[in-house]
mmCIF file of N, CA and C in Angstrom:
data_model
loop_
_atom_site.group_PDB
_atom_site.id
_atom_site.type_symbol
_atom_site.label_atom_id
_atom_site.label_comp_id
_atom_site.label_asym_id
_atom_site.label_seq_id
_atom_site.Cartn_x
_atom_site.Cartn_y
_atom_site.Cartn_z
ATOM 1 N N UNK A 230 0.829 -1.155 0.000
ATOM 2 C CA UNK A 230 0.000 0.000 0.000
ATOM 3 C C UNK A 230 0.894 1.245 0.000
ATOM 4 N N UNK A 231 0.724 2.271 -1.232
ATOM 5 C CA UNK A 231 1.500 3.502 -1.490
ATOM 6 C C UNK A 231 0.615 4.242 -0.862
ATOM 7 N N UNK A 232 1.023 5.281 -0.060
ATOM 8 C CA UNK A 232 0.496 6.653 0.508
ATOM 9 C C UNK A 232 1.205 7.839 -0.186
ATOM 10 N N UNK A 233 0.357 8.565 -0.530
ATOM 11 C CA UNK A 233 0.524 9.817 -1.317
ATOM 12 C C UNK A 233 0.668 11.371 -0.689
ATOM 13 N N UNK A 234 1.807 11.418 -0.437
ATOM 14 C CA UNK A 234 1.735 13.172 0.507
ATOM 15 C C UNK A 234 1.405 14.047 -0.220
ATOM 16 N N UNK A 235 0.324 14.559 0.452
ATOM 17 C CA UNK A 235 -0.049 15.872 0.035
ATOM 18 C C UNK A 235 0.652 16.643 0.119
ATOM 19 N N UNK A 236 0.892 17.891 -1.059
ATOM 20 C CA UNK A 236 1.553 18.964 -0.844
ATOM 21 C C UNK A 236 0.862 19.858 0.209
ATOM 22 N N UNK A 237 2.109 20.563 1.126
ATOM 23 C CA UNK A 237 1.228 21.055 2.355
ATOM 24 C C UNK A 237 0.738 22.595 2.050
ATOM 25 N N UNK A 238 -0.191 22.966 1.978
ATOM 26 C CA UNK A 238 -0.209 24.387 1.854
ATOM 27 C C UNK A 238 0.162 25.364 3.043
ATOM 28 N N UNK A 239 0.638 26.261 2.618
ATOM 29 C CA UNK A 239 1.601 27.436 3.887
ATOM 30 C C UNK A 239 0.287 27.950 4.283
ATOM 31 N N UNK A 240 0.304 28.745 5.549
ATOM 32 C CA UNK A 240 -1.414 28.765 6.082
ATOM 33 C C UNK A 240 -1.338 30.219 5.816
ATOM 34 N N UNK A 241 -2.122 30.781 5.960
ATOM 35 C CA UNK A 241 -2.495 32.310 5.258
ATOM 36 C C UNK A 241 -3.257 32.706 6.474
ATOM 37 N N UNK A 242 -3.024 33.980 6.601
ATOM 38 C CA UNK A 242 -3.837 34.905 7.900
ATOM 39 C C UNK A 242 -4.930 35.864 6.723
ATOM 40 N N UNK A 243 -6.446 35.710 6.720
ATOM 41 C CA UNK A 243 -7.356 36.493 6.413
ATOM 42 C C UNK A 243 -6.930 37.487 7.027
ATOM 43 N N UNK A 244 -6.061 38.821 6.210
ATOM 44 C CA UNK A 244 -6.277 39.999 7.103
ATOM 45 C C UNK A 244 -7.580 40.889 7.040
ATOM 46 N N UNK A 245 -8.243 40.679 6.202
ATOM 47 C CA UNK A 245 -9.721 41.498 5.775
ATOM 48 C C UNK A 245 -10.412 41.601 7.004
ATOM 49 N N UNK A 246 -11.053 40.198 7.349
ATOM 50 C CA UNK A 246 -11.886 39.814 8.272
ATOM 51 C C UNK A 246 -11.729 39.998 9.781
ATOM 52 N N UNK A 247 -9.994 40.036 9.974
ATOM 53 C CA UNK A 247 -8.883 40.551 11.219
ATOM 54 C C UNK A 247 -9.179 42.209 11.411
ATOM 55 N N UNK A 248 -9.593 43.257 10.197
ATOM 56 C CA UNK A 248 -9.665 44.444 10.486
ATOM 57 C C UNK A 248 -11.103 44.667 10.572
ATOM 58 N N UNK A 249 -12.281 44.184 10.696
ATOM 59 C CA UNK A 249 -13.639 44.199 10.774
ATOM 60 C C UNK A 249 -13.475 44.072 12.177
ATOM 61 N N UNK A 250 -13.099 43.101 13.058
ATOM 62 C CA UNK A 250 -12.851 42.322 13.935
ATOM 63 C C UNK A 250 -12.393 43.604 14.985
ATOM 64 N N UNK A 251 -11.172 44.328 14.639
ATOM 65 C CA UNK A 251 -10.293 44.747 15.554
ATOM 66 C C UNK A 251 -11.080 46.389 15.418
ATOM 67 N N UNK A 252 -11.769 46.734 14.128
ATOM 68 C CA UNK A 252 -12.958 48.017 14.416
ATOM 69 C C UNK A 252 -13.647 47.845 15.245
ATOM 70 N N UNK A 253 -14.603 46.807 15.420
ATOM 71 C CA UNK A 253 -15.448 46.271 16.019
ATOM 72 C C UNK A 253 -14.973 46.672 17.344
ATOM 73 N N UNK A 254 -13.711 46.164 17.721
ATOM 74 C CA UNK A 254 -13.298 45.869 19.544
ATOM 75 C C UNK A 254 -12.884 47.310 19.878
ATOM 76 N N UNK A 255 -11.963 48.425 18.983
ATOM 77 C CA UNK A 255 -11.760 49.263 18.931
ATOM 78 C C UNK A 255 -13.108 50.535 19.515
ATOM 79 N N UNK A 256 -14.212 49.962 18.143
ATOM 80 C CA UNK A 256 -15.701 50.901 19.100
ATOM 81 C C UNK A 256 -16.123 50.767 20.223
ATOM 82 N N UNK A 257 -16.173 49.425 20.719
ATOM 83 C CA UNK A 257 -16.767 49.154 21.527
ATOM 84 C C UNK A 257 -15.947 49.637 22.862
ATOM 85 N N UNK A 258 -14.633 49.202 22.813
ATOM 86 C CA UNK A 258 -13.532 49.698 24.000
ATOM 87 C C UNK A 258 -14.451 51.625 23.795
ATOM 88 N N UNK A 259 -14.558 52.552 22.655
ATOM 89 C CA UNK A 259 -14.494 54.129 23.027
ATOM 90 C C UNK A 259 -16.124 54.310 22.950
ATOM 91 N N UNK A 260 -16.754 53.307 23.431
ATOM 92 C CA UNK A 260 -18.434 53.374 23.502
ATOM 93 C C UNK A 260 -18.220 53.724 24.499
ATOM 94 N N UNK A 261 -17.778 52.578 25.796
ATOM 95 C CA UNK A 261 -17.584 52.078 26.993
ATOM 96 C C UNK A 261 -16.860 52.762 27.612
ATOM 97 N N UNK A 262 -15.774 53.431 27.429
ATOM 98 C CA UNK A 262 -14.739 54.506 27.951
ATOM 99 C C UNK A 262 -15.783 55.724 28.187
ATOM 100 N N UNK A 263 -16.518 56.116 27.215
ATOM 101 C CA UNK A 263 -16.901 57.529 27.135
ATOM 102 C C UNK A 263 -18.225 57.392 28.106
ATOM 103 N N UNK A 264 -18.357 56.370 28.408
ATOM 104 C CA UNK A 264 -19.593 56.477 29.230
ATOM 105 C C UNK A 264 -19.424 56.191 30.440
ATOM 106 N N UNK A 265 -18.593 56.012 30.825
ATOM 107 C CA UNK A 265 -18.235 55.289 32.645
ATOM 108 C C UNK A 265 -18.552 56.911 33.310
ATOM 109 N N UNK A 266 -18.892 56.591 34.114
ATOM 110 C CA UNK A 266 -19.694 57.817 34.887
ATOM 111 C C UNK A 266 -18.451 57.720 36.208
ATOM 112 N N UNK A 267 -18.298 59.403 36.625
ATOM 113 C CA UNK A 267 -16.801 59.469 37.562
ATOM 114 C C UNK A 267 -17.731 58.634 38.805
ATOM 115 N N UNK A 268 -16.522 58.115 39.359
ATOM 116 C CA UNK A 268 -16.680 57.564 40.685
ATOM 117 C C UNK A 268 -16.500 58.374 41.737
ATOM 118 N N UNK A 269 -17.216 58.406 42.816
ATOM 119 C CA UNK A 269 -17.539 59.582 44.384
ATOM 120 C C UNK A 269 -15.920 59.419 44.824
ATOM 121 N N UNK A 270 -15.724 60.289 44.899
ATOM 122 C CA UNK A 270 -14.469 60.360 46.038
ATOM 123 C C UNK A 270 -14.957 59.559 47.410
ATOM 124 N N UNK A 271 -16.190 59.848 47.635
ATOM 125 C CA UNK A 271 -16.993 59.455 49.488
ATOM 126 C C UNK A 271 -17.843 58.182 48.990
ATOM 127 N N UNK A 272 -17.365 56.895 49.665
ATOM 128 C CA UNK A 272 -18.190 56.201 49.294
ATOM 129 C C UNK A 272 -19.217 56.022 50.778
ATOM 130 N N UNK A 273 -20.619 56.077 50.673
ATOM 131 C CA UNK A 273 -21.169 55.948 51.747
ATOM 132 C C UNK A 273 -22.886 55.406 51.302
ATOM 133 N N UNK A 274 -22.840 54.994 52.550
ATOM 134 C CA UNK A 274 -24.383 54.028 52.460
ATOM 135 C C UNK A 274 -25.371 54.744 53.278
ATOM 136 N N UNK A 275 -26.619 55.005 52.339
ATOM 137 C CA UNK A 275 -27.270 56.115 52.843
ATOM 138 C C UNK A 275 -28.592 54.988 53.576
ATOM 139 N N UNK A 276 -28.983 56.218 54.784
ATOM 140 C CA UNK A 276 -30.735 55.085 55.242
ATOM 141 C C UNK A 276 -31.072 55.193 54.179
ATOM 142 N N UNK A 277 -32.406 54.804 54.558
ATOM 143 C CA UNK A 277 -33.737 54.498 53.296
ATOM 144 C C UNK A 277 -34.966 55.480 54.164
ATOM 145 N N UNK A 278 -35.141 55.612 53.507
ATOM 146 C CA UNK A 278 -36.575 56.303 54.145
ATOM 147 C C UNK A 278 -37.937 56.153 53.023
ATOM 148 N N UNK A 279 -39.188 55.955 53.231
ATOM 149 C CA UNK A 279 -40.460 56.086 52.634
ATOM 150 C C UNK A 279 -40.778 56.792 52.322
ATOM 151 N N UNK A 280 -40.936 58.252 53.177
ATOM 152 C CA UNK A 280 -41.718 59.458 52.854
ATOM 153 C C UNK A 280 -40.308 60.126 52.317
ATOM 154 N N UNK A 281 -39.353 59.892 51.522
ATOM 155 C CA UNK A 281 -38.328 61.131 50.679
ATOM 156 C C UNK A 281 -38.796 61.496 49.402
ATOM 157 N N UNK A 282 -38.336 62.976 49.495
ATOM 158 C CA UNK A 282 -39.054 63.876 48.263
ATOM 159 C C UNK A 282 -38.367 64.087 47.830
ATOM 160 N N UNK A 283 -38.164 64.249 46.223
ATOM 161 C CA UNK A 283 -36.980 64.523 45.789
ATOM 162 C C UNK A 283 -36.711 66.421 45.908
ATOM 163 N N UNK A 284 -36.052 66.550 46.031
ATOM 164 C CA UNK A 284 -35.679 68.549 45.567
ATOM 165 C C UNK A 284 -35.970 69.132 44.462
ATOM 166 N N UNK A 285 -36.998 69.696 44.223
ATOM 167 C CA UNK A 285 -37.240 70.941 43.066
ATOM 168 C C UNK A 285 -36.836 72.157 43.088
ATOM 169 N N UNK A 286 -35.452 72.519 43.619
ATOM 170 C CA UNK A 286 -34.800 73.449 43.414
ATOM 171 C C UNK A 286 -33.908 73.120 41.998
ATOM 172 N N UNK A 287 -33.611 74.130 41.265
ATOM 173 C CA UNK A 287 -32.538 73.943 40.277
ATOM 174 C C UNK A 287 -31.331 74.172 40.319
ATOM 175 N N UNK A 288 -30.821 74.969 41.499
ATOM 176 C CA UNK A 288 -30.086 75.002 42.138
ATOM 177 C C UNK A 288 -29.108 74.018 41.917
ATOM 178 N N UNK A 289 -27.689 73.439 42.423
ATOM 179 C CA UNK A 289 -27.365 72.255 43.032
ATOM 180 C C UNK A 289 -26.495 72.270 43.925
ATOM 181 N N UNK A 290 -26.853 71.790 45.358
ATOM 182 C CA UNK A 290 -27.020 71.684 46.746
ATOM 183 C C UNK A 290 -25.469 71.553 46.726
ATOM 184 N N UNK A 291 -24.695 72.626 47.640
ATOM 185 C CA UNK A 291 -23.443 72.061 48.193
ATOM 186 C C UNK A 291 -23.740 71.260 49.158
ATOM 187 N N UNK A 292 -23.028 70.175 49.129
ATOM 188 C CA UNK A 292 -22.752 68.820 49.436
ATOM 189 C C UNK A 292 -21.610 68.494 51.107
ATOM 190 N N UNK A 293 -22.368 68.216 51.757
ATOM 191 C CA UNK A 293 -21.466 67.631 53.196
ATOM 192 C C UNK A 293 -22.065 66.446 53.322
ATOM 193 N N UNK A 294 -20.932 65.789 53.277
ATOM 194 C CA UNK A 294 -20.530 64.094 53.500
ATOM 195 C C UNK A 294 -19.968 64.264 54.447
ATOM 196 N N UNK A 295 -20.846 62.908 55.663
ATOM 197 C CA UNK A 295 -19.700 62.317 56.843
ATOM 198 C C UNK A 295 -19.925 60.630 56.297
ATOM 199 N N UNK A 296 -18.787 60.016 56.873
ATOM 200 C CA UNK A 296 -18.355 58.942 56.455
ATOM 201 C C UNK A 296 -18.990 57.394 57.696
ATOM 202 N N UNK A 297 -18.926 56.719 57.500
ATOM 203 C CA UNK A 297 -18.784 55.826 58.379
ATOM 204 C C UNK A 297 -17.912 56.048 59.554
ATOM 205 N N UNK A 298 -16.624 56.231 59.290
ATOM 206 C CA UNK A 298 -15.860 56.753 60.653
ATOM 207 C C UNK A 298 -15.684 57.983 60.603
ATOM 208 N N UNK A 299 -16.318 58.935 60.597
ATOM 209 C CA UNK A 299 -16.549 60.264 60.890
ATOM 210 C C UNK A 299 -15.720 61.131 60.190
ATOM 211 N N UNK A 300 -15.457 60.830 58.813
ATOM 212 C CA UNK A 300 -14.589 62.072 58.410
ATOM 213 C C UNK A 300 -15.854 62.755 57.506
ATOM 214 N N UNK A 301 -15.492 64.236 57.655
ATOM 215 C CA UNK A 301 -16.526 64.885 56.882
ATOM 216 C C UNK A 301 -15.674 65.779 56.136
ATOM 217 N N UNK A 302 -16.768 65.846 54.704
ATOM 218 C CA UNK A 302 -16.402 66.149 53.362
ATOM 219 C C UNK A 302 -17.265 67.221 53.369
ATOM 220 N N UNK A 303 -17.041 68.543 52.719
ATOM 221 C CA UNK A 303 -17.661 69.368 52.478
ATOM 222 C C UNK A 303 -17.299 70.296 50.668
ATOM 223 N N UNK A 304 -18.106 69.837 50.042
ATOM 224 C CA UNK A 304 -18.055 69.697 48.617
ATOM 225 C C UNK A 304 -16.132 69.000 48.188
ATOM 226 N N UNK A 305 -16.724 67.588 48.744
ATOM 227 C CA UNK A 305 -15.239 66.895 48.291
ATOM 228 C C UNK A 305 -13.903 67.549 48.866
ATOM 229 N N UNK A 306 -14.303 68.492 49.614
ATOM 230 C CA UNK A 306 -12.767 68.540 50.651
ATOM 231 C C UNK A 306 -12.795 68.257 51.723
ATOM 232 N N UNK A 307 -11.806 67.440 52.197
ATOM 233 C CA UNK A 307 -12.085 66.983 53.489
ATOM 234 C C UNK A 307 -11.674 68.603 54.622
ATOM 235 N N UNK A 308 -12.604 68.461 55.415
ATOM 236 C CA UNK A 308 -12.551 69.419 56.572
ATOM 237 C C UNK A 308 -12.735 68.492 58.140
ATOM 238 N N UNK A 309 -12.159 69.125 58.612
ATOM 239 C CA UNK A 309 -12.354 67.976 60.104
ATOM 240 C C UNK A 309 -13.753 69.063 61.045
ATOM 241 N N UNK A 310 -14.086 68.448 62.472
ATOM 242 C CA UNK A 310 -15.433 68.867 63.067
ATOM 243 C C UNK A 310 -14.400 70.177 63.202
ATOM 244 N N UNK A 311 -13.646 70.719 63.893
ATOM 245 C CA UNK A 311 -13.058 72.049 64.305
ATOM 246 C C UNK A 311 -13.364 72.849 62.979
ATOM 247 N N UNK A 312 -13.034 72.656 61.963
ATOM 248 C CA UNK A 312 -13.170 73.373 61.048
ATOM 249 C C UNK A 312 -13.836 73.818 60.232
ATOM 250 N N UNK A 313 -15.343 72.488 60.525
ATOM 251 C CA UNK A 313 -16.106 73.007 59.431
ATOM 252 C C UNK A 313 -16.998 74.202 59.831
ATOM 253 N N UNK A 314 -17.177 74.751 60.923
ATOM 254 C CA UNK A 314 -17.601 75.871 61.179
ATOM 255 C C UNK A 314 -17.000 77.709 60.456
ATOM 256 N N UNK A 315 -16.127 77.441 60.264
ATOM 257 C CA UNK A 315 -15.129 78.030 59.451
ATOM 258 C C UNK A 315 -15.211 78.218 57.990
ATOM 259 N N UNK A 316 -15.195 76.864 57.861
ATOM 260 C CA UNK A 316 -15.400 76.664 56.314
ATOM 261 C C UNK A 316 -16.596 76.868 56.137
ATOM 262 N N UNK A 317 -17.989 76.494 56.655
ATOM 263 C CA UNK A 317 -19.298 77.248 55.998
ATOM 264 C C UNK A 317 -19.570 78.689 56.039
ATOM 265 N N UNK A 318 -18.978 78.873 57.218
ATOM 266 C CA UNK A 318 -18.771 80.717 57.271
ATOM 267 C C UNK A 318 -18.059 81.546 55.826
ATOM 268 N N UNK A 319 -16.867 80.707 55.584
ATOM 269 C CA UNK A 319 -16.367 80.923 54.167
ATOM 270 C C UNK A 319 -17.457 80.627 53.009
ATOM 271 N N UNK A 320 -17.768 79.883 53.084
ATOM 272 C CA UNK A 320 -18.677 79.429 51.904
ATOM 273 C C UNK A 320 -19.531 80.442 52.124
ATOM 274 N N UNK A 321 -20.711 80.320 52.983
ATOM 275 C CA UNK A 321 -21.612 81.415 53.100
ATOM 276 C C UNK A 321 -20.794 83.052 52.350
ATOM 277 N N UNK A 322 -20.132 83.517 53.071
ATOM 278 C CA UNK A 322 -19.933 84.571 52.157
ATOM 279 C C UNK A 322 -19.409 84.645 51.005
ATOM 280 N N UNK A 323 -18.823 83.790 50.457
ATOM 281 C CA UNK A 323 -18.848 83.319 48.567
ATOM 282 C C UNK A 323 -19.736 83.212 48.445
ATOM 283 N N UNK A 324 -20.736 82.685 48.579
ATOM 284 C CA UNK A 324 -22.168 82.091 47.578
ATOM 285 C C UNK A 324 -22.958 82.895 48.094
ATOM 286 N N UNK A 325 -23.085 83.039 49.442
ATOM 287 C CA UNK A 325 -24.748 83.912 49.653
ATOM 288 C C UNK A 325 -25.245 82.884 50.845
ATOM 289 N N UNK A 326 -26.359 82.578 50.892
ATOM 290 C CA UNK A 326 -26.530 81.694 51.317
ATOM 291 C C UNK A 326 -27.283 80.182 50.015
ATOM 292 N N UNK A 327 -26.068 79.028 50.383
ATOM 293 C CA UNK A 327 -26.389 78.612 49.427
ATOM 294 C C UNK A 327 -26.928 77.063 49.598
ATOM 295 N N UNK A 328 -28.079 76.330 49.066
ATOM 296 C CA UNK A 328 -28.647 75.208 49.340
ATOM 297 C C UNK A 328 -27.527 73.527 50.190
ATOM 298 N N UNK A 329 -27.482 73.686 51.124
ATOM 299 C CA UNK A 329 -27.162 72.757 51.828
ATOM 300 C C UNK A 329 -27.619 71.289 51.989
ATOM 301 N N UNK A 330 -27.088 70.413 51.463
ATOM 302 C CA UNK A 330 -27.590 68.724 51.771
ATOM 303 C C UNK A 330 -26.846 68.370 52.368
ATOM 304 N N UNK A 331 -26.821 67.198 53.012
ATOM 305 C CA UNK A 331 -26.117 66.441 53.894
ATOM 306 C C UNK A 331 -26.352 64.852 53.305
ATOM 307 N N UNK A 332 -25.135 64.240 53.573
ATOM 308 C CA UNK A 332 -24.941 62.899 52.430
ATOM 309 C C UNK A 332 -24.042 62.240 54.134
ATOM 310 N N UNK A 333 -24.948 61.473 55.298
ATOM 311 C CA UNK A 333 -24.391 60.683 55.907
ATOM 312 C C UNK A 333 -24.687 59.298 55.908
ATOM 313 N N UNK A 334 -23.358 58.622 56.284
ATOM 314 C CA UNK A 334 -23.799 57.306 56.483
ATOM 315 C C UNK A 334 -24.677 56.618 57.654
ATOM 316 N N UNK A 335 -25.444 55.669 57.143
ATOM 317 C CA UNK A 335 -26.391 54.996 58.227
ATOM 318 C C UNK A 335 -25.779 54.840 59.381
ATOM 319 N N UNK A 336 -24.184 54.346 59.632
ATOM 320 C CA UNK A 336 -23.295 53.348 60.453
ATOM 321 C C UNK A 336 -22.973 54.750 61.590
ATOM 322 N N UNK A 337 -22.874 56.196 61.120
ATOM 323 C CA UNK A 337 -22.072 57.139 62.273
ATOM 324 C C UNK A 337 -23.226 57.339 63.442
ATOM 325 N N UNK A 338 -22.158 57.382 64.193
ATOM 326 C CA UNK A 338 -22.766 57.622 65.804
ATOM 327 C C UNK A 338 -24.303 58.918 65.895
ATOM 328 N N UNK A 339 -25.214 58.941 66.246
ATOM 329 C CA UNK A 339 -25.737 60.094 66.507
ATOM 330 C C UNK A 339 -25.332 61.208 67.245
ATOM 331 N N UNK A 340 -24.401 60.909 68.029
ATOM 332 C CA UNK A 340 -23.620 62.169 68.641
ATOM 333 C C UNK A 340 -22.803 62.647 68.407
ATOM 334 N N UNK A 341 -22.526 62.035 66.951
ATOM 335 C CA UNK A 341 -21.203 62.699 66.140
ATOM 336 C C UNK A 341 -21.901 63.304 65.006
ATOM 337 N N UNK A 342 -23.616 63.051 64.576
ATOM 338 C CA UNK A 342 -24.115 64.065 63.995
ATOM 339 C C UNK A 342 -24.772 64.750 64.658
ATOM 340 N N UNK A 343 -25.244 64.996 65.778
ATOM 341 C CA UNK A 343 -25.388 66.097 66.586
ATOM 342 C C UNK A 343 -24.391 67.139 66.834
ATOM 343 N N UNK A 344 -23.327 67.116 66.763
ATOM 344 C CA UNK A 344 -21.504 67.759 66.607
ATOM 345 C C UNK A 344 -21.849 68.310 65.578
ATOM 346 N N UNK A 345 -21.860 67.729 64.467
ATOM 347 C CA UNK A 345 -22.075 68.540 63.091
ATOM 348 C C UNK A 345 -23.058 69.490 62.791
ATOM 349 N N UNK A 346 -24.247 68.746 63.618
ATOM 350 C CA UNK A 346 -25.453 69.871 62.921
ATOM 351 C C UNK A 346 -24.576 71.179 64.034
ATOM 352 N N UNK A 347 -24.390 71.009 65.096
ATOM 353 C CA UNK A 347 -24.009 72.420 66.066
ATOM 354 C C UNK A 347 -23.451 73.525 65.308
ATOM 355 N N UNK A 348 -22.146 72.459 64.766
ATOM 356 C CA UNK A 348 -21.121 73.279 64.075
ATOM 357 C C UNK A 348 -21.690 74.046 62.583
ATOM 358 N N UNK A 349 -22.918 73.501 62.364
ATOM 359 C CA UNK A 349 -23.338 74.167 61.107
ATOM 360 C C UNK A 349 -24.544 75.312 61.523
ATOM 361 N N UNK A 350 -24.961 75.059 62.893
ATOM 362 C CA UNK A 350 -25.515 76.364 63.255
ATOM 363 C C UNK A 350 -25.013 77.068 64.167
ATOM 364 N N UNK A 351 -23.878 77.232 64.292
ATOM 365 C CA UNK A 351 -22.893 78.077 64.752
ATOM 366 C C UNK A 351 -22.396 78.798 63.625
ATOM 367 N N UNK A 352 -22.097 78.563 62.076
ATOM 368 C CA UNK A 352 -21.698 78.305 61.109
ATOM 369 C C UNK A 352 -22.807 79.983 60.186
ATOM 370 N N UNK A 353 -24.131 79.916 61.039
ATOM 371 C CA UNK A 353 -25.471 80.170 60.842
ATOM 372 C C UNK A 353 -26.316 79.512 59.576
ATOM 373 N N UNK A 354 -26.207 78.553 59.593
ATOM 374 C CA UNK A 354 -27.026 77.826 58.730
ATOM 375 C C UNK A 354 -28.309 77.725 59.427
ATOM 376 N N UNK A 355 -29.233 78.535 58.552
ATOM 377 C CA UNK A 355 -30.922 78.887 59.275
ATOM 378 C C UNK A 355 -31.625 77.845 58.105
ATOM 379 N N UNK A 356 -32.551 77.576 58.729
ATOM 380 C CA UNK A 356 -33.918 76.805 57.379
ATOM 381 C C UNK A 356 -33.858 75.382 57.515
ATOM 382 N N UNK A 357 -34.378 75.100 56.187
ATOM 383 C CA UNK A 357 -34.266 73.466 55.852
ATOM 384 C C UNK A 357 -32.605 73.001 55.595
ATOM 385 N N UNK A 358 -32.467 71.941 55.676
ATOM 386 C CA UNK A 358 -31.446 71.409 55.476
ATOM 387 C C UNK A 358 -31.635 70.110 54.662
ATOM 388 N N UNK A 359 -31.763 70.099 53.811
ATOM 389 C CA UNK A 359 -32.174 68.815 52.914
ATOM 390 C C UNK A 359 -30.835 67.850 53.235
ATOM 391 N N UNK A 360 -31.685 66.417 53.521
ATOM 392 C CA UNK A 360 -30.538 65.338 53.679
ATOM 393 C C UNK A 360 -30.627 64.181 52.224
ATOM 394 N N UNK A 361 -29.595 63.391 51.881
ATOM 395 C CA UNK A 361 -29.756 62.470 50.840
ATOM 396 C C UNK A 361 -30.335 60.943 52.002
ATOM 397 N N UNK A 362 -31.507 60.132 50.965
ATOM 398 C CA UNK A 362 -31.734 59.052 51.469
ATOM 399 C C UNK A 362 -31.763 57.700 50.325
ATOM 400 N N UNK A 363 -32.265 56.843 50.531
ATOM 401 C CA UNK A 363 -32.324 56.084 49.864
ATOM 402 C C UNK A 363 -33.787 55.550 49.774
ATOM 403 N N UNK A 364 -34.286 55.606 48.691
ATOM 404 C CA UNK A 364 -35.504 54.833 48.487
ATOM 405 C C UNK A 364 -35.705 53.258 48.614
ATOM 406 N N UNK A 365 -36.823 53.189 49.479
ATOM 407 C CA UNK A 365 -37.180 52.155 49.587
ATOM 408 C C UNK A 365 -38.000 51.282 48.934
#
């Protein structure tokens, strides 16, 4: 019995179908890039509450974050309790008086937000004070 070798053919790379391929991954990578939404500097876990309304001001609310272990953020800078009395006094006279929320976590002590609210009406923060919650 004779066996007959095939001549071997050299293998060939489709580049056509390789550049459809690598557009394809190319869009999709600057779909996905352009849409990632920035991540919080403060990561924190808010209660929940039933009766929360959302805000119909157009405004948008400078922002104080306290943390789980008590560091507080006041529009993304960290300020410690001594200081933030200071710092809203500053703010207040830049802005005027300007819409205040509060972004705390479920986990901090109540007597470490009792500290804060003081320091923010020492601060003279008069009125509502809108807080962030989480829907339930």
């Amino acid at each position: 019995m004779k066996f007959y070798a095939r001549p071997r053919r050299t293998p060939q790379v489709i580049i056509v179908s390789l550049i459809d391929i690598f557009a394809i991954l190319l869009i999709f990578v600057i779909v996905t890039t352009t849409f990632k939404k920035m991540q919080p500097e403060v990561t924190i876990k808010l209660p929940e509450s039933k009766s929360a309304v959302s805000a119909d001001s157009s405004e948008e609310p400078v922002v104080l974050s306290v943390t789980d272990d008590e560091e507080i953020f006041l529009d993304a800078k960290k300020v410690s309790l001594d200081e933030l009395t200071a710092a809203v006094q500053k703010l207040i006279a830049e802005k005027g008086r300007p819409n205040l929320a509060m972004k705390a976590d479920k986990k901090v002590s109540y007597g470490f937000l009792i500290q804060v609210l003081d320091a923010l009406k020492e601060a003279g923060v008069k009125g509502n004070l809108s807080a962030f919650t989480e829907r339930k």
